[in-house]
Coordinates of C-alpha atoms in Angstrom, one line a residue:
Chain A
M1 CA -45.7 27.0 23.9
A2 CA -42.2 27.6 22.5
K3 CA -39.7 25.1 23.7
F4 CA -36.0 26.0 23.5
Q5 CA -34.0 23.1 22.2
S6 CA -31.1 22.1 20.0
L7 CA -31.7 22.2 16.3
K8 CA -31.1 18.5 16.2
D9 CA -33.9 17.8 18.7
A10 CA -36.3 20.4 17.2
V11 CA -36.0 18.8 13.8
A12 CA -36.2 15.2 15.2
E13 CA -39.4 16.1 17.2
N14 CA -41.2 18.1 14.5
L15 CA -40.3 16.7 11.1
R16 CA -41.4 13.2 10.1
D17 CA -41.1 11.1 6.9
G18 CA -44.0 11.9 4.6
D19 CA -44.6 15.4 6.1
T20 CA -45.7 18.4 4.1
V21 CA -43.2 21.0 5.1
A22 CA -42.3 24.6 4.3
F23 CA -38.9 26.1 4.8
E24 CA -39.7 29.7 4.0
G25 CA -37.6 32.8 3.4
F26 CA -37.8 35.3 0.5
T27 CA -34.1 35.7 -0.4
H28 CA -33.7 37.0 3.2
L29 CA -33.7 34.7 6.3
I30 CA -33.7 31.4 4.5
P31 CA -33.4 28.6 7.1
H32 CA -30.3 26.9 5.7
A33 CA -29.3 25.4 9.0
A34 CA -32.7 23.8 9.6
A35 CA -32.7 22.3 6.1
H36 CA -29.2 20.9 6.6
E37 CA -30.4 19.3 9.8
A38 CA -33.3 17.7 8.0
I39 CA -30.8 16.3 5.4
R40 CA -28.6 14.9 8.1
Q41 CA -31.5 13.2 9.7
G42 CA -32.4 11.6 6.4
R43 CA -36.1 12.4 6.3
R44 CA -37.9 10.9 3.3
D45 CA -40.9 11.4 1.0
L46 CA -41.4 15.0 2.0
T47 CA -43.8 17.4 0.2
L48 CA -41.8 20.6 0.1
I49 CA -43.6 23.9 -0.2
R50 CA -41.8 27.1 -1.0
M51 CA -42.4 30.2 -3.1
T52 CA -38.8 30.3 -4.2
P53 CA -37.1 26.9 -3.8
D54 CA -33.5 27.8 -4.1
I55 CA -30.3 26.2 -2.8
I56 CA -31.8 24.4 0.2
Y57 CA -34.5 22.7 -1.9
D58 CA -31.9 22.0 -4.6
Q59 CA -29.9 20.2 -1.9
M60 CA -32.8 18.4 -0.4
I61 CA -34.0 17.2 -3.8
G62 CA -30.5 16.2 -4.8
M63 CA -30.2 14.2 -1.6
G64 CA -33.5 12.4 -2.3
L65 CA -35.6 13.8 0.5
A66 CA -38.4 15.2 -1.7
K67 CA -41.4 13.4 -3.2
T68 CA -43.3 16.5 -4.3
V69 CA -42.4 20.2 -4.6
I70 CA -45.0 22.9 -4.6
F71 CA -43.5 26.1 -5.8
S72 CA -43.7 29.3 -7.9
Y73 CA -40.1 30.1 -8.9
A74 CA -37.4 27.5 -9.0
G75 CA -34.1 29.4 -9.6
N76 CA -30.8 30.3 -7.9
P77 CA -31.7 34.0 -7.3
G78 CA -29.7 36.3 -9.6
V79 CA -27.6 33.3 -10.8
G80 CA -29.6 30.9 -12.9
L81 CA -31.3 27.6 -12.8
L82 CA -31.6 25.0 -10.0
R83 CA -29.5 22.2 -11.4
R84 CA -30.3 19.4 -8.9
M85 CA -34.0 20.1 -9.2
R86 CA -33.7 20.1 -13.0
D87 CA -31.8 16.8 -12.9
A88 CA -34.7 15.3 -10.8
I89 CA -37.4 16.6 -13.2
E90 CA -35.6 15.9 -16.5
N91 CA -33.7 12.7 -15.5
E92 CA -35.3 11.4 -12.3
W93 CA -32.0 11.6 -10.4
P94 CA -31.7 10.6 -7.6
R95 CA -35.5 9.9 -7.8
A96 CA -38.5 11.2 -9.7
I97 CA -40.3 14.1 -8.1
E98 CA -43.8 15.4 -8.6
T99 CA -44.1 19.2 -9.1
V100 CA -47.1 21.3 -8.4
E101 CA -46.5 24.7 -9.9
H102 CA -48.2 28.1 -9.0
S103 CA -47.5 31.8 -9.4
H104 CA -46.1 33.9 -6.6
A105 CA -49.5 35.5 -6.1
A106 CA -51.2 32.1 -5.7
M107 CA -48.6 30.8 -3.2
A108 CA -48.7 34.0 -1.1
N109 CA -52.5 33.9 -1.1
A110 CA -52.5 30.2 -0.2
Y111 CA -50.3 30.8 2.8
E112 CA -52.4 33.7 3.9
A113 CA -55.6 31.5 3.6
G114 CA -53.8 28.8 5.6
A115 CA -53.0 31.3 8.3
A116 CA -56.6 32.6 8.2
G117 CA -58.0 29.1 8.6
L118 CA -59.7 29.1 5.3
P119 CA -59.9 26.1 2.9
C120 CA -58.9 28.1 -0.1
A121 CA -57.6 31.4 -1.4
V122 CA -59.5 33.6 -3.8
F123 CA -57.7 36.2 -6.0
R124 CA -57.6 37.8 -9.4
G125 CA -55.0 35.7 -11.1
Y126 CA -53.9 33.2 -13.8
R127 CA -55.8 35.0 -16.5
G128 CA -54.6 33.6 -19.8
A129 CA -51.8 31.7 -18.0
G130 CA -50.8 28.2 -19.0
L131 CA -50.4 26.9 -15.5
K132 CA -54.2 26.5 -15.2
D133 CA -54.0 23.8 -17.8
V134 CA -51.2 21.8 -16.1
N135 CA -52.1 22.2 -12.4
P136 CA -55.5 20.7 -11.5
A137 CA -55.3 22.5 -8.1
I138 CA -56.0 25.8 -9.9
K139 CA -59.7 26.4 -10.2
S140 CA -62.0 29.3 -10.4
V141 CA -65.0 30.7 -8.5
T142 CA -67.6 33.3 -9.4
C143 CA -68.0 36.3 -7.1
P144 CA -71.5 36.1 -5.7
F145 CA -71.8 39.9 -5.7
T146 CA -70.3 41.0 -9.0
G147 CA -70.2 37.9 -11.1
E148 CA -66.4 38.3 -11.6
E149 CA -64.6 35.1 -12.2
L150 CA -61.7 34.7 -9.8
A151 CA -58.9 32.2 -9.4
A152 CA -59.0 29.8 -6.4
V153 CA -56.3 27.6 -5.0
P154 CA -56.2 25.3 -1.9
A155 CA -54.8 26.9 1.3
H156 CA -51.4 25.8 2.4
R157 CA -51.5 23.9 5.6
P158 CA -48.1 22.5 6.2
D159 CA -47.5 19.8 8.9
V160 CA -44.5 21.9 9.9
S161 CA -43.0 25.2 8.9
F162 CA -39.3 26.2 9.5
I163 CA -38.2 29.9 9.5
H164 CA -35.1 31.8 10.5
A165 CA -35.5 35.0 12.5
Q166 CA -33.4 37.7 14.1
K167 CA -34.3 37.3 17.8
A168 CA -36.3 35.4 20.3
N169 CA -36.8 36.6 23.9
R170 CA -36.6 34.4 27.0
R171 CA -40.4 33.8 26.8
G172 CA -40.1 32.6 23.2
D173 CA -41.6 35.5 21.3
V174 CA -40.0 35.8 17.9
L175 CA -39.0 39.0 16.0
V176 CA -38.7 39.1 12.2
E177 CA -37.6 42.3 10.5
G178 CA -36.4 43.6 7.1
I179 CA -37.8 41.8 4.1
V180 CA -40.4 39.7 6.1
G181 CA -41.5 37.7 3.1
V182 CA -44.2 35.2 3.8
Q183 CA -42.8 33.7 7.0
K184 CA -45.5 34.9 9.4
E185 CA -48.2 33.4 7.2
A186 CA -46.2 30.2 6.7
L187 CA -45.7 29.8 10.4
L188 CA -49.3 30.5 11.3
A189 CA -50.6 28.2 8.6
A190 CA -48.6 25.2 9.9
K191 CA -49.6 22.7 12.6
R192 CA -46.0 22.9 14.1
A193 CA -43.6 25.8 13.8
V194 CA -39.8 25.7 14.3
V195 CA -37.8 28.8 14.4
T196 CA -34.0 29.2 14.3
V197 CA -32.7 32.6 15.7
E198 CA -29.5 34.6 15.6
E199 CA -29.8 35.7 19.1
I200 CA -31.8 35.1 22.3
V201 CA -32.4 38.3 24.4
E202 CA -34.0 38.9 27.7
D203 CA -37.1 40.8 26.6
F204 CA -38.5 42.9 23.7
D205 CA -39.3 45.9 25.9
D206 CA -37.4 48.5 23.8
L207 CA -38.8 47.5 20.4
H208 CA -41.1 49.5 18.1
P209 CA -44.7 48.5 18.8
N210 CA -45.5 47.5 15.2
L211 CA -42.6 45.2 14.5
C212 CA -43.4 41.7 13.2
V213 CA -43.5 39.6 16.4
L214 CA -44.8 36.1 16.6
P215 CA -46.0 35.4 20.1
H216 CA -44.4 32.5 21.9
W217 CA -47.7 30.5 21.9
T218 CA -47.6 30.4 18.1
V219 CA -44.2 28.7 18.0
T220 CA -43.5 25.1 18.8
A221 CA -39.7 25.1 19.1
I222 CA -36.8 27.6 19.0
A223 CA -33.2 26.8 18.3
H224 CA -30.4 29.2 18.7
V225 CA -28.3 29.0 15.5
P226 CA -26.1 32.1 14.8
G227 CA -25.4 32.4 11.1
G228 CA -28.3 29.9 10.5
A229 CA -29.4 31.6 7.3
H230 CA -26.0 31.5 5.5
P231 CA -25.5 32.0 2.5
S232 CA -28.8 33.9 2.7
Y233 CA -28.6 36.9 5.1
T234 CA -30.0 38.2 8.3
H235 CA -30.8 41.9 8.2
G236 CA -28.8 43.6 10.9
Y237 CA -26.4 40.7 11.4
Y238 CA -24.6 39.7 8.2
P239 CA -25.0 40.3 4.4
R240 CA -25.9 37.9 1.7
D241 CA -22.9 35.7 0.6
N242 CA -23.4 36.3 -3.1
A243 CA -20.2 34.5 -4.0
A244 CA -21.6 31.3 -2.4
Y245 CA -24.7 31.5 -4.6
L246 CA -22.4 31.9 -7.7
E247 CA -20.3 28.9 -6.5
W248 CA -23.4 26.8 -6.0
D249 CA -24.0 27.0 -9.8
K250 CA -20.8 25.1 -10.3
I251 CA -21.1 22.6 -7.4
S252 CA -24.7 21.7 -8.4
A253 CA -23.8 21.2 -12.1
D254 CA -22.1 17.9 -11.4
R255 CA -23.6 14.9 -9.5
D256 CA -20.2 13.7 -8.0
L257 CA -19.1 17.2 -7.1
F258 CA -22.5 17.8 -5.5
T259 CA -22.3 14.5 -3.5
T260 CA -18.8 15.2 -2.3
W261 CA -19.7 18.8 -1.3
M262 CA -22.8 17.7 0.6
K263 CA -20.8 15.1 2.6
A264 CA -18.1 17.6 3.6
N265 CA -20.3 20.6 4.2
V266 CA -23.6 19.2 5.4
L267 CA -23.5 15.5 6.5
D268 CA -20.2 15.6 8.3
V269 CA -20.8 18.9 10.2
S270 CA -23.2 20.2 12.8
P271 CA -25.2 23.4 13.1
E272 CA -22.4 25.2 15.0
V273 CA -20.5 25.7 11.7
F274 CA -22.9 28.3 10.6
A275 CA -21.5 30.9 13.1
S276 CA -18.0 30.5 11.6
R277 CA -19.4 30.8 8.0
V278 CA -20.6 34.3 8.5
E279 CA -17.6 35.6 10.5
A280 CA -15.7 36.9 7.5
L281 CA -18.7 38.5 5.8
Chain B
M1 CA -20.8 60.5 -29.4
M2 CA -19.3 57.9 -27.1
P3 CA -19.1 54.4 -28.4
F4 CA -21.6 52.0 -26.9
T5 CA -22.6 48.4 -27.0
P6 CA -26.1 47.1 -28.2
T7 CA -26.8 45.9 -24.7
E8 CA -26.1 49.4 -23.3
M9 CA -28.3 50.9 -26.0
M10 CA -31.1 48.5 -25.0
T11 CA -30.9 49.4 -21.3
I12 CA -30.8 53.1 -21.9
A13 CA -33.7 53.0 -24.4
A14 CA -35.7 51.1 -21.8
S15 CA -34.8 53.6 -19.1
R16 CA -36.1 56.4 -21.3
A17 CA -39.6 54.8 -21.5
L18 CA -40.0 55.4 -17.7
S19 CA -41.2 58.6 -16.2
N20 CA -41.0 60.3 -12.8
D21 CA -44.6 59.5 -12.1
D22 CA -44.3 55.8 -12.7
V23 CA -44.8 53.2 -10.1
C24 CA -42.8 50.3 -11.6
F25 CA -42.7 46.6 -10.7
V26 CA -39.1 45.6 -11.4
G27 CA -37.9 42.3 -12.6
I28 CA -34.2 41.2 -12.0
G29 CA -31.6 41.6 -14.7
A30 CA -32.0 44.0 -17.6
P31 CA -35.3 45.6 -16.3
S32 CA -33.6 46.4 -13.0
A33 CA -30.6 48.1 -14.7
A34 CA -33.0 50.2 -16.9
C35 CA -35.2 51.2 -14.0
N36 CA -32.3 52.4 -11.9
V37 CA -30.7 54.3 -14.8
A38 CA -34.0 56.1 -15.2
R39 CA -34.0 56.9 -11.5
L40 CA -30.4 58.2 -11.6
T41 CA -31.0 60.4 -14.7
H42 CA -34.4 61.8 -15.8
A43 CA -36.8 60.2 -13.3
P44 CA -35.4 60.7 -9.8
D45 CA -38.8 60.4 -8.1
I46 CA -39.9 57.2 -9.9
T47 CA -41.2 54.5 -7.4
L48 CA -39.4 51.2 -7.9
I49 CA -41.0 48.1 -6.4
Y50 CA -39.4 44.7 -6.1
E51 CA -41.6 41.7 -5.4
S52 CA -39.8 41.0 -2.2
G53 CA -42.0 43.8 -0.7
T54 CA -39.7 46.8 -1.0
I55 CA -41.6 49.9 -2.1
G56 CA -39.8 53.0 -3.3
T57 CA -36.4 51.6 -3.2
A58 CA -33.2 53.4 -4.3
P59 CA -30.3 50.9 -4.3
E60 CA -26.7 52.2 -4.8
V61 CA -25.8 49.0 -6.7
L62 CA -28.0 46.6 -8.7
P63 CA -29.3 43.8 -6.5
L64 CA -28.2 40.3 -7.4
S65 CA -31.6 39.0 -6.2
I66 CA -35.0 40.6 -5.8
G67 CA -34.6 40.5 -2.0
D68 CA -31.1 42.0 -1.4
G69 CA -30.8 43.8 1.9
E70 CA -30.1 47.2 0.3
L71 CA -33.5 47.2 -1.3
C72 CA -35.1 47.1 2.1
E73 CA -32.6 49.6 3.7
T74 CA -33.3 52.3 1.0
A75 CA -37.0 51.7 0.6
V76 CA -39.8 54.0 1.7
T77 CA -41.4 50.9 3.3
T78 CA -41.2 47.2 3.1
V79 CA -44.3 45.1 3.2
S80 CA -44.9 41.3 3.4
V81 CA -45.1 39.3 0.2
P82 CA -48.8 38.5 0.5
E83 CA -49.5 42.2 1.0
M84 CA -47.4 43.1 -2.0
F85 CA -49.3 40.8 -4.3
R86 CA -52.8 41.6 -2.8
Y87 CA -52.9 45.3 -2.0
W88 CA -50.2 46.7 -4.3
L89 CA -50.2 44.6 -7.4
Q90 CA -53.8 43.2 -7.5
G91 CA -55.0 46.4 -6.1
G92 CA -54.1 48.2 -9.3
R93 CA -51.5 50.5 -7.9
I94 CA -48.7 49.7 -10.3
S95 CA -48.4 51.7 -13.5
V96 CA -45.6 49.7 -15.3
G97 CA -44.6 46.1 -15.0
F98 CA -41.1 45.4 -16.5
L99 CA -40.5 41.9 -17.6
G100 CA -37.8 39.9 -19.3
A101 CA -38.4 36.7 -21.3
A102 CA -36.8 33.4 -22.2
Q103 CA -39.2 33.0 -25.1
L104 CA -41.4 35.7 -26.6
D105 CA -43.9 35.7 -29.4
R106 CA -45.1 38.5 -31.7
F107 CA -48.1 39.2 -29.4
G108 CA -46.0 39.7 -26.3
N109 CA -46.8 36.4 -24.7
I110 CA -44.0 35.2 -22.5
N111 CA -42.5 31.8 -21.6
T112 CA -40.1 31.4 -18.7
T113 CA -41.4 28.0 -17.6
V114 CA -40.1 25.1 -19.9
I115 CA -38.5 24.5 -23.3
G116 CA -40.2 21.5 -24.8
P117 CA -43.4 19.8 -23.4
Y118 CA -44.4 20.7 -19.8
D119 CA -44.5 17.0 -18.7
K120 CA -41.2 16.1 -20.3
P121 CA -39.3 19.3 -20.6
K122 CA -36.0 19.6 -22.6
V123 CA -35.1 22.5 -20.3
R124 CA -36.9 23.2 -17.0
L125 CA -36.7 27.0 -16.6
P126 CA -37.3 28.7 -13.2
G127 CA -41.0 29.4 -13.9
G128 CA -43.3 32.4 -13.7
G129 CA -42.7 33.7 -10.2
G130 CA -44.7 36.9 -10.0
A131 CA -45.1 37.3 -13.8
P132 CA -48.5 35.7 -14.5
E133 CA -50.2 38.4 -12.3
I134 CA -47.8 41.2 -13.1
A135 CA -48.7 40.7 -16.8
T136 CA -52.4 41.3 -16.1
S137 CA -52.6 43.6 -13.0
C138 CA -50.1 46.4 -14.0
K139 CA -51.6 49.1 -16.1
E140 CA -49.1 48.3 -18.9
I141 CA -46.2 46.0 -19.5
F142 CA -42.7 46.8 -20.9
I143 CA -40.7 43.8 -22.1
T144 CA -36.9 43.8 -22.6
M145 CA -34.7 41.1 -24.1
K146 CA -31.8 40.6 -26.5
Q147 CA -32.8 39.5 -29.9
A148 CA -32.1 35.9 -30.9
T149 CA -34.1 33.4 -33.0
R150 CA -34.3 31.0 -30.2
G151 CA -35.8 33.6 -27.9
M152 CA -38.1 35.5 -30.3
V153 CA -40.2 32.6 -31.7
E154 CA -43.2 31.9 -33.8
T155 CA -44.8 29.8 -31.1
I156 CA -43.8 29.8 -27.4
D157 CA -43.7 26.4 -25.7
F158 CA -45.7 27.6 -22.6
F159 CA -47.9 30.5 -21.8
T160 CA -46.2 31.6 -18.5
S161 CA -47.7 35.1 -18.8
F162 CA -50.3 36.4 -21.1
G163 CA -49.6 39.3 -23.5
H164 CA -52.1 39.9 -26.2
G165 CA -52.8 36.1 -26.7
E166 CA -53.9 35.6 -30.3
G167 CA -53.9 39.3 -30.8
G168 CA -56.7 41.8 -31.4
D169 CA -59.1 42.0 -28.5
H170 CA -58.1 38.7 -26.9
R171 CA -57.3 40.4 -23.5
Q172 CA -60.8 42.0 -23.3
R173 CA -62.4 38.7 -24.2
L174 CA -60.8 37.2 -21.1
G175 CA -62.0 40.0 -19.0
I176 CA -58.6 41.6 -18.6
T177 CA -58.9 45.4 -18.3
T178 CA -55.2 46.4 -18.3
K179 CA -53.3 47.3 -21.5
G180 CA -50.7 44.5 -21.5
P181 CA -47.5 44.8 -23.4
T182 CA -47.2 48.3 -24.9
L183 CA -43.4 48.3 -25.6
L184 CA -40.7 45.8 -26.4
I185 CA -37.1 47.1 -26.1
T186 CA -34.4 44.9 -27.6
D187 CA -30.7 45.4 -28.3
L188 CA -31.6 46.4 -31.9
A189 CA -35.0 48.1 -31.9
L190 CA -38.1 49.5 -30.2
W191 CA -41.3 47.7 -31.0
R192 CA -44.9 48.7 -30.2
P193 CA -48.1 46.7 -30.7
D194 CA -50.1 47.5 -33.8
P195 CA -53.3 49.3 -32.5
Q196 CA -55.6 46.7 -34.2
T197 CA -53.8 43.4 -34.5
K198 CA -51.6 43.9 -31.4
E199 CA -48.6 42.4 -33.2
F200 CA -45.3 43.9 -32.2
T201 CA -44.1 46.3 -34.9
V202 CA -40.7 47.9 -35.2
V203 CA -41.1 51.6 -34.7
S204 CA -37.5 52.6 -34.1
M205 CA -34.1 51.0 -34.9
H206 CA -31.0 51.8 -32.8
P207 CA -28.1 53.6 -34.6
G208 CA -26.3 51.5 -37.2
V209 CA -28.9 48.7 -37.1
T210 CA -30.4 47.4 -40.4
R211 CA -33.8 45.8 -41.1
E212 CA -31.8 42.6 -42.0
N213 CA -30.2 42.6 -38.6
V214 CA -33.6 42.8 -37.0
Q215 CA -35.1 40.1 -39.2
D216 CA -32.1 37.7 -38.9
T217 CA -32.4 37.6 -35.1
C218 CA -36.1 37.2 -34.9
G219 CA -38.0 34.0 -35.4
W220 CA -41.1 35.5 -36.9
K221 CA -41.6 37.6 -40.1
V222 CA -41.0 41.1 -38.8
R223 CA -43.4 44.0 -39.5
F224 CA -42.0 47.5 -39.7
A225 CA -44.1 50.6 -39.1
D226 CA -44.4 53.2 -41.8
G227 CA -41.5 55.6 -41.2
V228 CA -39.3 53.7 -38.8
E229 CA -37.3 56.2 -36.7
E230 CA -33.7 56.0 -35.5
T231 CA -33.4 55.7 -31.7
P232 CA -31.2 58.6 -30.4
A233 CA -27.8 57.3 -29.4
P234 CA -27.1 57.2 -25.6
T235 CA -26.0 60.5 -24.2
E236 CA -22.8 60.8 -22.2
L237 CA -24.8 61.2 -19.0
E238 CA -26.8 58.1 -19.7
L239 CA -23.8 56.0 -20.6
T240 CA -21.6 57.1 -17.6
T241 CA -24.6 56.6 -15.3
L242 CA -25.1 53.0 -16.5
R243 CA -21.4 52.2 -16.5
D244 CA -20.8 53.6 -13.0
L245 CA -23.8 51.7 -11.7
Q246 CA -22.5 48.5 -13.2
A247 CA -18.9 49.1 -11.9
R248 CA -20.3 49.7 -8.4
T249 CA -22.4 46.5 -8.8
Q250 CA -19.4 44.5 -9.9
R251 CA -17.3 45.6 -6.9
A252 CA -20.2 44.9 -4.5
H253 CA -21.0 41.4 -5.8
G254 CA -17.6 40.2 -6.7
G255 CA -16.4 40.5 -3.1
K256 CA -15.5 38.1 -0.4
K257 CA -17.1 34.8 0.4
G258 CA -17.8 33.3 3.8
N259 CA -16.0 30.2 5.1

């Protein structure tokens, strides 16, 4: 049953050291505010799952929260490489991390299998691909009906998933629209689900009947954090702050600059700053 | 003839390879520019699909990422990412997959994962994203990249996505039924795989380009087809369409930043 609480309390109650956690969002609706709260609370030894680990995982890895990263594309979208993640992989700074690498198809299928309560996902993939040789979690099964060899990967079953969404109603039902990504699957695959929202409205009575709504009983906690996806965007609320993504390339290129930036913009602030960050957009 | 740059020639040559009937899975960067030039010139009804789930999108400016809001706003429909990869890509509904590459070999195998050994990489690149399955599920694959000896190499460091493997019938031997790479568009030339060996062979060179230019910027011994053609120079319409698109994109992305 969805519990309305502050982001600080929602993170404190649902994210523990050593957890396997997904902060999902596919360019759109990336839960930046929730990730920053996890950084402020200093969680450790996390296994981070994400199709497209971008700035927030770069920040979490650079601040030493991550033990393992399970991913399929580690880049700053449209800009370049993830410099903090590279520094951890190439130079073990600030600590060594383990990487478990998949393709997008495998990750999407693994979330869907998790949401469906299956132990693994089966799909036509990885043919001729080198990842099969370096990731022991990629296996194959033979179709019992046709004999076709198909790829199999374990289902994702995060301890907790964090997503950002447009709206919740007073009951705690959650609306996601626009590029919906893999958030519904990530949330339903997880043991606990925390959602930050732009807005809390009375009810969803006037909505189109087929919109993506996650019923309140699938959500553990909801925190009202306007602007909580910035510099990602929320369809219908504010656009993507492309300049901030470009700027991150410079900030993340230098360890000292990164550390100073994180102190000023993450450690020393609270979730309320996100609303002001999107005002000028 | 209007003067043009090699990169403009590459983008326009790539756009010409697409037709109105294509359903195209679009990668970010050069593929995205080429696909949108095609849509804005000779292929207005082409279906462009970005892996964020947007189907039949028609952006006014080039997206910075595969999930920009305008892709969704202008799309016929937007589906979830699992649905995109299962029903649309794996389901065999995409005619052309358009990929870029950090490293490419003569058989169209692509590396975007690591430079150096996987366990101790010299450079950790972003990884495959959708490419491993795009490369085998789309009916055919177009590849576009600028020529350089560090990019077009004898042996790639990692098989992110499979082209023609060791050449010949390697795809069939792995049970892959799609065509794989059928066209490579660079800033200097158009290449097509040899029907038997599947090695990329230069079939057309862009205006002013010499065989030496092509060889000097390629890490393997280049094969030229009998009767190499000259790629027609960009038309005024193609060039102004591309430049207008890039100017709109520049204005849209160079804008204000949040606090």
